[in-house]
GROMACS .gro file of C-alpha atoms in nm:
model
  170
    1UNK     CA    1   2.695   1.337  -0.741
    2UNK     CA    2   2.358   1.154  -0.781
    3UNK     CA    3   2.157   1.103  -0.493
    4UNK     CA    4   2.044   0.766  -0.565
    5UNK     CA    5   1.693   0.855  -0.587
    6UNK     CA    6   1.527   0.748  -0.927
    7UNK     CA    7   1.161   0.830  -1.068
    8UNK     CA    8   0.927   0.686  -1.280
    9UNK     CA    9   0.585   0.741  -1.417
   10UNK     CA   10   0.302   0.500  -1.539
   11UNK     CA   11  -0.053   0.523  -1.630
   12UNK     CA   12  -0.325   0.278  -1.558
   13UNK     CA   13  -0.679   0.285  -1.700
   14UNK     CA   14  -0.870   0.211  -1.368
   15UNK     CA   15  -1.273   0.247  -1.498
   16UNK     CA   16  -1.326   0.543  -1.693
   17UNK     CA   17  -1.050   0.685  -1.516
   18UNK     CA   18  -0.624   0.752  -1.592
   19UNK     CA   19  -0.485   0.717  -1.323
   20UNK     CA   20  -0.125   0.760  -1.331
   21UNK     CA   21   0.151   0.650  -1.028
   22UNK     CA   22   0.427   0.817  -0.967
   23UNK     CA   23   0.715   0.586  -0.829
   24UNK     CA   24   1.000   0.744  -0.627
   25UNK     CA   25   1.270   0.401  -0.568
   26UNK     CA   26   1.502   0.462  -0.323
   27UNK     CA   27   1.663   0.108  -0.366
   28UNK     CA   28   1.675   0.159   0.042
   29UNK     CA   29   1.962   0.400   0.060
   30UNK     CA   30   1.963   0.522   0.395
   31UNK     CA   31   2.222   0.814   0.264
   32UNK     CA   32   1.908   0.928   0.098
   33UNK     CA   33   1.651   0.919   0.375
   34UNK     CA   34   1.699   1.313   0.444
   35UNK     CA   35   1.578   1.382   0.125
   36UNK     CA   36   1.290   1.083   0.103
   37UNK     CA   37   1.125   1.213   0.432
   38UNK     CA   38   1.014   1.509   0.210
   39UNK     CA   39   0.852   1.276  -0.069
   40UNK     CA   40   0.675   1.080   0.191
   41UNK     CA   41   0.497   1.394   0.300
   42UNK     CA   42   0.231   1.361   0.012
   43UNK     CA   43   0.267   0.963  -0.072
   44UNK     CA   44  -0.071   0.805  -0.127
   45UNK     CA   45   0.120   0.455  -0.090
   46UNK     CA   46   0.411   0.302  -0.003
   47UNK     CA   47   0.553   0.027  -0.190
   48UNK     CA   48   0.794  -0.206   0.010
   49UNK     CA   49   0.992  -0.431  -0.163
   50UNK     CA   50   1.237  -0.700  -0.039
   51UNK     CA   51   1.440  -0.996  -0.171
   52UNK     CA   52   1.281  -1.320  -0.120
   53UNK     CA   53   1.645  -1.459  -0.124
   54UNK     CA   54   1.806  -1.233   0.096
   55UNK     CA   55   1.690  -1.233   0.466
   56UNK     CA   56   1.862  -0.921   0.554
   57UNK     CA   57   1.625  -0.684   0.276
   58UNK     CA   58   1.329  -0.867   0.475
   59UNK     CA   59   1.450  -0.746   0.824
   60UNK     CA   60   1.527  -0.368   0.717
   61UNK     CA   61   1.125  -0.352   0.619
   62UNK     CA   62   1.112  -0.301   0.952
   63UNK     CA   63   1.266   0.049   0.947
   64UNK     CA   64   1.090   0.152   0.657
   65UNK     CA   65   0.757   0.047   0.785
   66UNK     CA   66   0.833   0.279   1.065
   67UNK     CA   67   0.966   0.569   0.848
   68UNK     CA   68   0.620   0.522   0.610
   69UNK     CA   69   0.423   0.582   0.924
   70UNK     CA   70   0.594   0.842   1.053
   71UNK     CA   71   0.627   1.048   0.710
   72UNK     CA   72   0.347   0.931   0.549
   73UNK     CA   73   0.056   0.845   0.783
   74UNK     CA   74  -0.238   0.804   0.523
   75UNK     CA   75  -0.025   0.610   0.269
   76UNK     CA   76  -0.171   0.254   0.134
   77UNK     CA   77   0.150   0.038   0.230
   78UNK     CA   78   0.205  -0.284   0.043
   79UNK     CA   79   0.454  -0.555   0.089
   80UNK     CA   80   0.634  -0.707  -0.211
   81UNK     CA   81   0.857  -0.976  -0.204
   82UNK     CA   82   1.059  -0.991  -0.535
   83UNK     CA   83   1.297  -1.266  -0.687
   84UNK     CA   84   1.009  -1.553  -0.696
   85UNK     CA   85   1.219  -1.638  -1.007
   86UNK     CA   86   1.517  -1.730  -0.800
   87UNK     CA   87   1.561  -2.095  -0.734
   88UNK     CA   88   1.725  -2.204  -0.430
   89UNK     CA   89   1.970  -2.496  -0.418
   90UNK     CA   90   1.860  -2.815  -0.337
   91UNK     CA   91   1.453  -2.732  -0.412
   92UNK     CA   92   1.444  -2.543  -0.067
   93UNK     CA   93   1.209  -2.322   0.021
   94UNK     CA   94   1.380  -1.931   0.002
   95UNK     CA   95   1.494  -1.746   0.288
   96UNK     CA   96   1.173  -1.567   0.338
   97UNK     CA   97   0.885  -1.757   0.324
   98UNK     CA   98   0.523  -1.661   0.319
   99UNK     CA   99   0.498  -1.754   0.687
  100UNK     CA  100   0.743  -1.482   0.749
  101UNK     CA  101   0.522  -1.258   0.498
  102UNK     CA  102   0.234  -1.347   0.723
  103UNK     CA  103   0.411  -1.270   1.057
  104UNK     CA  104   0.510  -0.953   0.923
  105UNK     CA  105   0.135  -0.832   0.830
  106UNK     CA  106   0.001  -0.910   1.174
  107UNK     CA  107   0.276  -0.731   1.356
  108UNK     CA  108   0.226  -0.469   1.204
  109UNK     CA  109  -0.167  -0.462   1.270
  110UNK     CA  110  -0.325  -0.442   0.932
  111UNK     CA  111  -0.109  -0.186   0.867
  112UNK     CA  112  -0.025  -0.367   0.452
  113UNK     CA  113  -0.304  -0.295   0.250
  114UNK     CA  114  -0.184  -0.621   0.062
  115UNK     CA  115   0.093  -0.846  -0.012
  116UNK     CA  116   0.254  -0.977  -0.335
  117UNK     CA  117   0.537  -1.188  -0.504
  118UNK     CA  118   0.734  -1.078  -0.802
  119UNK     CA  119   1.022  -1.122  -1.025
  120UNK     CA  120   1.152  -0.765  -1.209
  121UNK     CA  121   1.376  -0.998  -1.402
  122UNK     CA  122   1.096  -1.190  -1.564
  123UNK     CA  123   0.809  -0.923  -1.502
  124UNK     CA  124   0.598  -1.197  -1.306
  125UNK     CA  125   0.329  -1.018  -1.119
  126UNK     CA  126   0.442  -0.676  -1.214
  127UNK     CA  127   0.175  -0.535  -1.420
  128UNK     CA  128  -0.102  -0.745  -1.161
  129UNK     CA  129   0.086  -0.547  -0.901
  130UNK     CA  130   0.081  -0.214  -0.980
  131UNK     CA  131  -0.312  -0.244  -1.168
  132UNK     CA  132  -0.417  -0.353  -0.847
  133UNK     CA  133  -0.236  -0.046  -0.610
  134UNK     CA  134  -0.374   0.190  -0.890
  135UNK     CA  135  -0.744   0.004  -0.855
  136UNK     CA  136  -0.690   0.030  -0.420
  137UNK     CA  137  -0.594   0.373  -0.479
  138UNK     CA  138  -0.906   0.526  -0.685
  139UNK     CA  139  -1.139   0.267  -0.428
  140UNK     CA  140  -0.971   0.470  -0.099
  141UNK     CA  141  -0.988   0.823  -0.261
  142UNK     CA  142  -1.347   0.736  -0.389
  143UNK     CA  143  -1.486   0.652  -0.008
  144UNK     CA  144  -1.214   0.955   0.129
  145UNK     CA  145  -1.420   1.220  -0.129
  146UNK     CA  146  -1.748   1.047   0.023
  147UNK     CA  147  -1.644   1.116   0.346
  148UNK     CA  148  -1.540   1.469   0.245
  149UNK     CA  149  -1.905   1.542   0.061
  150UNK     CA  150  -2.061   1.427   0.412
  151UNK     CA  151  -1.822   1.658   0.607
  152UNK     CA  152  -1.885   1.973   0.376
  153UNK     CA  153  -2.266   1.913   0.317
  154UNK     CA  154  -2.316   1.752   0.661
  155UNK     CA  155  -2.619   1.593   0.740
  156UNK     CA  156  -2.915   1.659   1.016
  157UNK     CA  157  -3.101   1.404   1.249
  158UNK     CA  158  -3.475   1.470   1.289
  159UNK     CA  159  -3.633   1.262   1.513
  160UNK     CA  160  -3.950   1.022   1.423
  161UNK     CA  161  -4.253   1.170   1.329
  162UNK     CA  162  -4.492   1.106   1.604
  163UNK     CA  163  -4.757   0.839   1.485
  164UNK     CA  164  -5.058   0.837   1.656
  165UNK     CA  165  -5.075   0.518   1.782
  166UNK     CA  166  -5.485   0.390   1.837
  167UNK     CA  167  -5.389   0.109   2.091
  168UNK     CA  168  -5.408  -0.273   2.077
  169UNK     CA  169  -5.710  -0.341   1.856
  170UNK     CA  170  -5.790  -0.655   1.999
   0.00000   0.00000   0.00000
């Protein structure tokens, strides 16, 4: 019996760097979360993806906001709303809106690294997407191998050199 749990793999020039993601898509099973707990453990980012015609995929980010913090506290998360293909009857705006989008960001405190609208039918803003995780991704382990060079070489405060000061001149 399959799990549910598919993988894919995709490489992205990023500078003078490959750089290549590694995407494990759930498709929100909850029969799988046992098993996705243990891939969160070394996640460098989260990718959360919801229907932008279907309310109910926009109000279970919710849990798995809360399971990408718990499993995988130093992951990037980023919000995706997908179907911006899908036209709604009567030229309404969709179900979830980018005021909900918004709402969702600040509650959960800067927590999404970024947010973007796609259609995997079309490929709208796919490619954008992912070039710009992989480009967030070499920035944040760029400054985290910064911070790791200060840590291991550490650094020493000396205090002034003592200038011998004539007094006023005037």
């Amino acid at each position: 019996s399959t799990l549910g749990l598919d993988h894919f793999g995709r490489t992205f020039n990023v500078g003078d760097k490959e750089i290549k993601l590694q995407l494990w898509d759930t498709g929100g099973m909850e029969r799988v979360a046992s098993v996705t707990s243990s891939y969160y453990k070394f996640a460098e980012a989260a990718i959360l993806v919801f229907a932008l015609d279907n309310e109910y995929s926009f109000h279970a980010l919710s849990q798995h906001m809360l399971d990408v913090v718990t499993y995988a506290e130093n992951a990037k998360i980023f919000l995706v709303g997908n179907k911006v293909d899908v036209e709604t009857s009567g030229g309404e705006p969709p179900p979830v809106t980018d005021a909900d989008m918004e709402s969702f960001c600040e509650q959960c405190h800067s927590l999404i690294s970024a947010t973007y609208k796609t259609s995997c039918k079309t490929g709208e803003g796919i490619e954008e997407m992912f070039r710009d995780i992989a480009n967030s991704l070499v920035e944040s382990n760029r400054s985290r191998l910064e911070l790791q060079a200060l840590e291991s070489h550490g650094f020493k405060i000396h205090p002034p050199d003592e200038v011998n000061d004539p007094g006023c001149l005037c």
